[in-house]
Amino acid sequence: MWRHDIVHRVRGTVAQRQGELVDLAQRLIRIRSENPPGDTTEISTFVVDYLRAHDWDPHWHEPSRGAVSLVATTAGGQGGHVILCGHSDTVPAGNPSGWSFPPFCGDVVDGEVRGRGASDMKGGLAAMLFASTLVREVIPTLPGPLTVAIVGDEETGGAEGAAWLLEQGLIRGDACLIGEPSPPLNPTVGQKGSCWLEITVAGKAAHGSTAPLGGDNAIVTASRVVLALQDVWHLEVWLPPDVEPLVRSSAEWMMRAGEGRYAQLLDHISVNVGVIQGGRKINMVPDQCVLHVDCRLPFGVEPADLLRRVRALVAGRVPGGDRVEVRLLRGGTASFTAPEELIVQAVLEGIRLVKGAEAQPILQWASSDARHFRRFGIPTLQYGPAHLETIHAVDERVAIADLVDAACVYATALLRYWELTA
C-alpha cells in the first residue's frame, strides 16, 4: 500500500482541489465561535453538513448547552486506529479597531487566509477535514480505522470537549494527531502543564473621599500581589532526567530558528495575570479584587506544588497577606509522546516527503488537548498550518501554501502509519 505513486496522487489531488480547501477554511473562519462564550452550535452544524456530504456519519455530543463536539468514525483493516482531532472554538477577537481587517472576514490577501482562528486552528481543521475525505477517495477501503473528532471546548481547557469525550468512552484509538499550529518542520510531541489560579483579595469598604486613611483598598493590595507573582518566573525547577534531552534539543532548535528569547520557557514557570476584577464605583474604596492568573508548568512541576509555592510567596511578600485567598481553578501536568512512537515517525516521514526537508519533533511552551489523550494512554502529537506570530493576537492569518502542505502531510502520515501498524 505504501507506494510513492499514492503519495504523488495525494499531492496532485490536493493541488487540483486547492480552491475547495481554501473555501472550506474561509467558511469556517466566517462562523464566529469565540470562547468565551463557547457556543459552537453554528460551526458544528456546518461541519456536520460537510461530513455528511462526504459520506461520514458524525455524532453530535453536547454535554452542556452550546458546547458541541462531533465524532465520526469509519471502519478499516488491521492497521492502527488513528484519531484526527481539531477544535472549533477560538479565543475572542477582542476590539475590532485593533485589527487592520475585519476579524471574521475570511478573505484571501497575498496568498493568506485572514481572520480569527485562521492559525488556531480553523486552518488546521479545514486541512484535517479535507485530508480525512481525501484518503477515503484514494483508498476506498482504509487499511485501518479513522476517527475525526471536532471538539468545541479547547480554549478554556477541554473539560467539556476532548476530556469529556474520552471520559465518556466516546473516542477510542491507538494514536492521535491534532491539527494545532506548529512550525512547518516541527511537530510538537510534548506540552507544558497548566495551572490557572484565582486570587481573591479582601479589603474594607469606605467612602472614596477618605482614602487612603479610610477603609482598606483591595485593589491596592492586589497590585502588590501582582508584583509578587512576577517572582514565579524565578522559582527553581528540576527537570526529570527522561525529558531533559528533548527539552535540550527543543531549546537548541529555538535558538537556531531565531526564537531564542522563548527557549527559557521550556524550563521555567510562566506567569500571566490575565484578568483583574475589582471595585464597584469610583467613589467607593473597593472591598474585593479578584485576579485570574495563567501559569504554564514545565516538566517536574505539579499544579498543587505551584499552588503551595504561590501561597507562600504571597504571604511572605504582601502586607496583609492573610486577606489573600489563592485557589486552583484548573491544572494539568506536562506530558509528552516519545519520538519513537509510530505515529510520530509517520508524521515525520510525511513532512519529509511533502516538504522535502528533514523534520524534528520539539516541545511546546503552551498546553493543549494533547494531555487528555495521553492521560488515556493514546500517543499524541500536534502538527498544523500557522502564522505563529498571529496566534491569539490581532490580524491572525495562515498561508494557503501551508494549508495545502498540511493536508498533504495529514493524508501521507495516515497512509504511512497504517503501513507501519498493519
Coordinates of C-alpha atoms in Angstrom, one line a residue:
M1 CA 0.0 0.0 0.0
W2 CA 2.8 2.4 0.9
R3 CA 3.9 3.4 -2.6
H4 CA 5.2 6.7 -3.9
D5 CA 2.6 6.7 -6.6
I6 CA -0.1 7.0 -3.9
V7 CA 1.8 9.9 -2.3
H8 CA 2.1 11.7 -5.6
R9 CA -1.6 11.1 -6.2
V10 CA -2.4 12.7 -2.9
R11 CA -0.3 15.7 -3.6
G12 CA -1.7 16.1 -7.1
T13 CA -5.3 15.8 -5.9
V14 CA -4.8 18.4 -3.1
A15 CA -3.2 20.8 -5.7
Q16 CA -6.0 20.3 -8.1
R17 CA -8.6 20.9 -5.4
Q18 CA -6.8 23.7 -3.6
G19 CA -9.8 26.0 -4.1
E20 CA -12.1 23.6 -2.2
L21 CA -9.7 23.5 0.7
V22 CA -9.3 27.3 0.8
D23 CA -13.0 27.8 0.6
L24 CA -13.5 25.5 3.5
A25 CA -11.1 27.4 5.6
Q26 CA -12.8 30.7 4.7
R27 CA -16.2 29.4 5.6
L28 CA -15.0 28.1 9.0
I29 CA -13.4 31.4 9.8
R30 CA -16.5 33.4 9.0
I31 CA -18.5 31.5 11.6
R32 CA -18.0 33.1 14.9
S33 CA -17.1 30.5 17.6
E34 CA -15.4 32.6 20.3
N35 CA -14.8 31.0 23.7
P36 CA -16.0 32.6 25.9
P37 CA -18.9 32.4 25.4
G38 CA -18.1 29.0 23.9
D39 CA -21.2 28.3 21.8
T40 CA -20.0 26.1 18.9
T41 CA -23.5 25.2 17.6
E42 CA -23.4 27.1 14.4
I43 CA -19.9 25.9 13.3
S44 CA -20.7 22.3 14.3
T45 CA -23.8 22.4 12.2
F46 CA -21.7 23.5 9.2
V47 CA -19.2 20.7 9.9
V48 CA -21.9 18.1 10.2
D49 CA -23.2 19.1 6.8
Y50 CA -19.7 18.9 5.3
L51 CA -19.0 15.5 6.7
R52 CA -22.4 14.1 5.6
A53 CA -21.8 15.4 2.1
H54 CA -18.6 13.3 2.1
D55 CA -20.3 10.1 3.4
W56 CA -19.4 10.4 7.0
D57 CA -21.8 9.7 9.8
P58 CA -21.0 12.3 12.5
H59 CA -22.4 12.0 16.0
W60 CA -23.4 15.2 17.9
H61 CA -22.4 15.5 21.6
E62 CA -23.4 18.4 23.8
P63 CA -22.5 18.0 27.5
S64 CA -23.9 21.5 28.2
R65 CA -25.8 23.9 26.0
G66 CA -23.7 25.1 23.1
A67 CA -20.6 23.1 24.0
V68 CA -20.8 20.9 20.9
S69 CA -18.3 18.2 19.8
L70 CA -18.6 15.9 16.8
V71 CA -17.2 12.4 16.4
A72 CA -17.2 10.4 13.2
T73 CA -15.6 7.1 12.6
T74 CA -15.1 4.9 9.6
A75 CA -14.0 1.2 9.7
G76 CA -10.8 -0.1 8.3
G77 CA -8.5 -3.0 8.1
Q78 CA -6.0 -4.3 10.6
G79 CA -3.9 -1.1 10.8
G80 CA -3.9 1.1 13.9
H81 CA -6.9 3.3 14.7
V82 CA -6.0 6.9 14.2
I83 CA -7.8 9.9 15.6
L84 CA -7.6 13.2 13.8
C85 CA -8.6 15.9 16.3
G86 CA -9.2 19.6 16.0
H87 CA -11.1 22.3 18.0
S88 CA -13.8 24.5 16.5
D89 CA -13.7 27.3 19.2
T90 CA -11.3 30.3 19.1
V91 CA -10.2 32.9 21.6
P92 CA -12.2 36.2 21.4
A93 CA -11.3 38.6 18.6
G94 CA -11.2 41.5 21.0
N95 CA -11.7 45.1 19.9
P96 CA -12.1 45.1 16.1
S97 CA -10.4 48.5 16.0
G98 CA -7.1 46.8 16.8
W99 CA -7.3 44.8 13.6
S100 CA -6.2 46.0 10.2
F101 CA -9.0 44.0 8.7
P102 CA -12.4 42.7 10.0
P103 CA -11.7 39.8 12.4
F104 CA -14.2 37.4 10.7
C105 CA -13.7 38.4 7.1
G106 CA -12.2 35.1 6.0
D107 CA -10.8 36.8 2.9
V108 CA -7.7 36.0 0.9
V109 CA -4.9 38.6 0.5
D110 CA -1.4 38.0 -0.7
G111 CA -1.7 34.2 -0.6
E112 CA -3.1 34.1 3.0
V113 CA -6.5 33.4 4.5
R114 CA -7.3 36.0 7.1
G115 CA -9.4 36.1 10.3
R116 CA -9.7 34.9 13.9
G117 CA -8.9 31.2 14.1
A118 CA -7.0 31.1 10.8
S119 CA -4.0 29.7 12.6
D120 CA -5.6 28.5 15.8
M121 CA -7.0 26.4 14.4
K122 CA -9.6 26.6 11.7
G123 CA -6.8 26.4 9.1
G124 CA -5.7 23.1 10.6
L125 CA -9.3 22.0 11.0
A126 CA -10.0 22.6 7.3
A127 CA -6.9 20.7 6.3
M128 CA -7.9 17.8 8.5
L129 CA -11.4 17.6 7.3
F130 CA -10.2 17.8 3.7
A131 CA -7.5 15.1 4.2
S132 CA -9.8 12.7 6.0
T133 CA -12.2 12.7 3.0
L134 CA -9.3 12.6 0.6
V135 CA -7.7 9.4 1.9
R136 CA -11.1 7.6 1.6
E137 CA -11.1 8.6 -2.1
V138 CA -7.6 7.5 -2.7
I139 CA -8.1 4.1 -0.9
P140 CA -11.9 3.4 -0.5
T141 CA -11.2 0.6 1.9
L142 CA -9.0 2.1 4.5
P143 CA -6.1 0.0 5.9
G144 CA -7.1 1.0 9.5
P145 CA -10.0 2.7 11.3
L146 CA -10.1 6.5 11.2
T147 CA -11.9 8.8 13.7
V148 CA -12.4 12.6 13.1
A149 CA -13.1 14.4 16.4
I150 CA -14.1 18.1 16.3
V151 CA -14.1 19.4 19.8
G152 CA -15.8 22.6 21.0
D153 CA -14.1 23.4 24.3
E154 CA -10.3 23.6 23.9
E155 CA -9.6 27.3 24.6
T156 CA -11.0 27.0 28.1
G157 CA -9.3 23.7 29.0
G158 CA -11.3 21.0 27.2
A159 CA -13.3 19.8 30.2
E160 CA -16.5 19.7 28.0
G161 CA -14.6 18.8 24.8
A162 CA -11.8 16.3 24.4
A163 CA -11.6 15.4 28.1
W164 CA -15.3 14.8 28.3
L165 CA -15.4 12.6 25.2
L166 CA -12.6 10.5 26.4
E167 CA -14.0 10.1 29.9
Q168 CA -17.4 9.0 28.4
G169 CA -15.7 6.5 26.2
L170 CA -16.9 8.3 23.0
I171 CA -13.4 8.4 21.5
R172 CA -11.1 5.4 21.2
G173 CA -8.0 4.9 19.2
D174 CA -4.3 3.8 19.1
A175 CA -2.8 7.2 18.1
C176 CA -3.9 10.8 17.8
L177 CA -2.8 13.7 15.5
I178 CA -4.1 17.1 16.5
G179 CA -4.0 19.9 13.9
E180 CA -2.8 22.6 16.3
P181 CA -0.4 25.2 14.9
S182 CA 3.2 24.3 14.7
P183 CA 6.4 25.2 12.8
P184 CA 6.3 23.7 9.3
L185 CA 9.1 21.2 10.0
N186 CA 8.5 20.6 13.7
P187 CA 5.6 18.7 15.1
T188 CA 5.1 19.2 18.8
V189 CA 5.3 16.0 20.8
G190 CA 5.1 17.5 24.3
Q191 CA 3.4 20.4 26.0
K192 CA 3.8 22.1 29.3
G193 CA 1.3 21.7 32.1
S194 CA -1.1 24.4 33.1
C195 CA -2.2 26.0 36.4
W196 CA -5.0 28.5 36.4
L197 CA -5.3 30.4 39.7
E198 CA -8.0 32.6 41.2
I199 CA -6.7 35.0 43.8
T200 CA -9.2 36.9 45.9
V201 CA -8.1 39.9 47.9
A202 CA -10.3 41.1 50.7
G203 CA -10.5 44.8 51.7
K204 CA -12.8 47.1 53.7
A205 CA -15.2 49.4 52.0
A206 CA -15.4 53.1 52.8
H207 CA -16.2 56.4 51.2
G208 CA -13.7 57.2 48.4
S209 CA -13.1 60.6 49.8
T210 CA -11.5 59.1 52.9
A211 CA -8.8 57.2 51.1
P212 CA -6.0 56.4 51.8
L213 CA -6.9 56.9 55.5
G214 CA -10.4 55.3 55.4
G215 CA -11.1 51.7 54.6
D216 CA -8.7 49.2 53.1
N217 CA -8.3 49.3 49.3
A218 CA -8.4 45.7 48.0
I219 CA -7.1 46.8 44.6
V220 CA -4.0 48.4 46.1
T221 CA -3.3 45.1 47.9
A222 CA -3.9 43.2 44.7
S223 CA -1.4 45.4 42.9
R224 CA 1.2 44.2 45.4
V225 CA 0.1 40.6 44.8
V226 CA 0.6 41.2 41.0
L227 CA 4.2 42.4 41.6
A228 CA 4.9 39.5 43.9
L229 CA 3.6 37.0 41.3
Q230 CA 6.4 38.1 38.9
D231 CA 8.8 36.1 41.2
V232 CA 7.1 32.9 40.0
W233 CA 9.3 33.1 36.9
H234 CA 12.4 32.7 39.2
L235 CA 11.1 29.7 41.2
E236 CA 13.5 26.7 40.9
V237 CA 12.6 23.9 38.6
W238 CA 14.1 20.3 38.5
L239 CA 13.6 18.6 35.1
P240 CA 13.1 14.8 35.2
P241 CA 16.0 13.0 33.5
D242 CA 13.9 11.3 30.9
V243 CA 12.7 14.5 29.4
E244 CA 16.0 16.6 29.6
P245 CA 17.3 15.5 26.2
L246 CA 14.0 16.6 24.5
V247 CA 14.0 19.9 26.4
R248 CA 17.6 20.5 25.4
S249 CA 17.1 19.7 21.7
S250 CA 13.9 21.8 21.6
A251 CA 15.8 24.8 23.1
E252 CA 18.6 24.3 20.6
W253 CA 16.1 24.3 17.7
M254 CA 14.5 27.5 19.1
M255 CA 17.9 29.2 19.1
R256 CA 18.6 28.2 15.5
A257 CA 15.1 29.3 14.4
G258 CA 15.6 32.7 15.9
E259 CA 13.2 32.0 18.8
G260 CA 15.9 32.0 21.4
R261 CA 14.1 34.5 23.6
Y262 CA 11.5 31.9 24.3
A263 CA 13.9 29.0 25.0
Q264 CA 13.7 29.6 28.7
L265 CA 10.0 29.0 28.7
L266 CA 10.7 25.2 28.4
D267 CA 12.3 25.0 31.9
H268 CA 10.6 28.0 33.7
I269 CA 7.2 28.6 35.1
S270 CA 5.4 31.3 33.0
V271 CA 3.0 33.7 34.7
N272 CA 0.4 35.9 33.2
V273 CA -2.1 38.0 35.2
G274 CA -4.9 37.8 32.6
V275 CA -7.9 39.3 34.4
I276 CA -8.4 41.8 37.2
Q277 CA -11.8 42.5 38.6
G278 CA -12.3 44.9 41.5
G279 CA -14.4 47.8 42.7
R280 CA -18.0 48.9 42.2
K281 CA -17.9 52.7 42.0
I282 CA -15.3 55.4 41.6
N283 CA -16.2 56.9 44.9
M284 CA -16.1 53.7 47.0
V285 CA -13.0 52.1 48.5
P286 CA -13.2 48.6 47.0
D287 CA -13.6 45.7 49.4
Q288 CA -12.6 43.0 47.0
C289 CA -10.4 42.4 44.0
V290 CA -10.1 39.1 42.0
L291 CA -7.2 38.1 39.8
H292 CA -7.1 35.3 37.3
V293 CA -3.6 34.0 36.7
D294 CA -2.4 31.7 34.0
C295 CA 0.8 29.7 34.7
R296 CA 2.3 27.1 32.4
L297 CA 4.3 24.4 34.1
P298 CA 7.5 22.7 32.9
F299 CA 8.1 19.0 33.4
G300 CA 8.7 18.3 37.1
V301 CA 6.2 20.8 38.5
E302 CA 2.7 19.8 39.7
P303 CA -0.2 22.2 40.0
A304 CA -0.5 21.5 43.7
D305 CA 3.2 22.3 44.2
L306 CA 2.9 25.6 42.4
L307 CA -0.3 26.5 44.4
R308 CA 1.7 25.9 47.6
R309 CA 4.6 28.0 46.5
V310 CA 2.4 30.9 45.3
R311 CA 0.6 31.0 48.6
A312 CA 4.0 31.1 50.5
L313 CA 5.3 33.7 48.1
V314 CA 2.3 36.0 48.6
A315 CA 2.2 35.5 52.3
G316 CA 5.9 36.4 52.6
R317 CA 5.8 39.4 50.2
V318 CA 2.5 41.1 50.6
P319 CA 1.4 43.1 53.7
G320 CA -1.9 41.8 54.9
G321 CA -1.3 38.5 53.0
D322 CA -3.7 36.8 55.4
R323 CA -6.5 38.6 53.5
V324 CA -5.4 37.0 50.2
E325 CA -7.0 33.7 49.2
V326 CA -5.3 31.6 46.4
R327 CA -7.2 28.7 44.9
L328 CA -6.7 26.4 41.9
L329 CA -9.2 26.8 39.1
R330 CA -7.8 24.0 37.0
G331 CA -4.5 22.4 36.4
G332 CA -2.6 19.7 34.5
T333 CA 0.9 18.3 34.3
A334 CA 3.3 18.5 31.4
S335 CA 3.2 15.5 29.1
F336 CA 5.0 14.2 26.0
T337 CA 4.9 11.4 23.5
A338 CA 8.2 9.6 22.8
P339 CA 9.6 10.4 19.3
E340 CA 10.0 6.7 18.8
E341 CA 6.2 6.2 18.7
L342 CA 4.9 5.1 15.3
I343 CA 2.5 8.0 14.9
V344 CA 5.4 10.4 15.4
Q345 CA 7.6 8.6 12.9
A346 CA 4.7 8.5 10.4
V347 CA 4.2 12.3 10.7
L348 CA 8.0 13.0 10.5
E349 CA 8.1 10.9 7.3
G350 CA 5.0 12.7 5.9
I351 CA 6.6 16.1 6.5
R352 CA 9.9 14.9 4.9
L353 CA 8.1 13.7 1.7
V354 CA 5.8 16.7 1.4
K355 CA 8.3 19.5 2.4
G356 CA 11.4 17.9 1.0
A357 CA 13.4 18.5 4.3
E358 CA 14.1 16.7 7.5
A359 CA 11.7 17.2 10.4
Q360 CA 12.5 17.4 14.1
P361 CA 10.0 16.9 16.9
I362 CA 10.0 19.6 19.6
L363 CA 8.3 20.6 22.8
Q364 CA 5.8 23.3 23.0
W365 CA 5.7 26.0 25.7
A366 CA 1.9 26.1 25.8
S367 CA -0.6 23.4 26.8
S368 CA -3.4 21.7 24.8
D369 CA -5.9 18.9 24.4
A370 CA -2.9 16.5 23.8
R371 CA -2.6 15.9 27.5
H372 CA -6.1 14.5 27.7
F373 CA -5.4 11.8 25.1
R374 CA -2.1 11.0 26.7
R375 CA -3.9 10.6 30.0
F376 CA -5.8 7.8 28.3
G377 CA -2.7 6.1 27.0
I378 CA -3.0 7.4 23.4
P379 CA 0.3 8.6 21.8
T380 CA -0.5 12.1 20.6
L381 CA 1.3 14.8 18.7
Q382 CA 0.4 18.1 17.0
Y383 CA 1.1 19.5 13.6
G384 CA -0.7 22.3 11.8
P385 CA -0.5 25.3 9.5
A386 CA 0.0 28.6 11.1
H387 CA 1.4 32.1 11.0
L388 CA 2.7 31.6 14.5
E389 CA 3.1 35.2 15.5
T390 CA -0.6 35.9 15.0
I391 CA -2.0 33.2 17.3
H392 CA -4.2 34.8 20.0
A393 CA -3.2 38.1 18.5
V394 CA -4.7 40.6 16.1
D395 CA -4.5 40.2 12.3
E396 CA -4.5 36.4 12.5
R397 CA -3.8 34.6 9.2
V398 CA -2.4 31.5 7.6
A399 CA -0.7 30.9 4.2
I400 CA -2.5 29.0 1.6
A401 CA 0.7 27.1 0.8
D402 CA 0.8 25.9 4.4
L403 CA -2.8 24.8 4.3
V404 CA -2.1 22.7 1.2
D405 CA 1.1 21.2 2.7
A406 CA -0.7 20.4 5.9
A407 CA -3.4 18.5 4.1
C408 CA -0.8 16.5 2.2
V409 CA 1.1 15.7 5.4
Y410 CA -2.0 14.5 7.2
A411 CA -3.0 12.2 4.3
T412 CA 0.5 10.9 3.8
A413 CA 1.1 10.4 7.5
L414 CA -2.1 8.4 7.8
L415 CA -1.1 6.1 5.0
R416 CA 2.3 5.6 6.4
Y417 CA 1.0 4.9 9.9
W418 CA -1.3 2.2 8.6
E419 CA 1.5 0.7 6.7
L420 CA 3.6 0.6 9.9
T421 CA 0.9 -0.9 12.0
A422 CA -0.9 -3.3 9.6

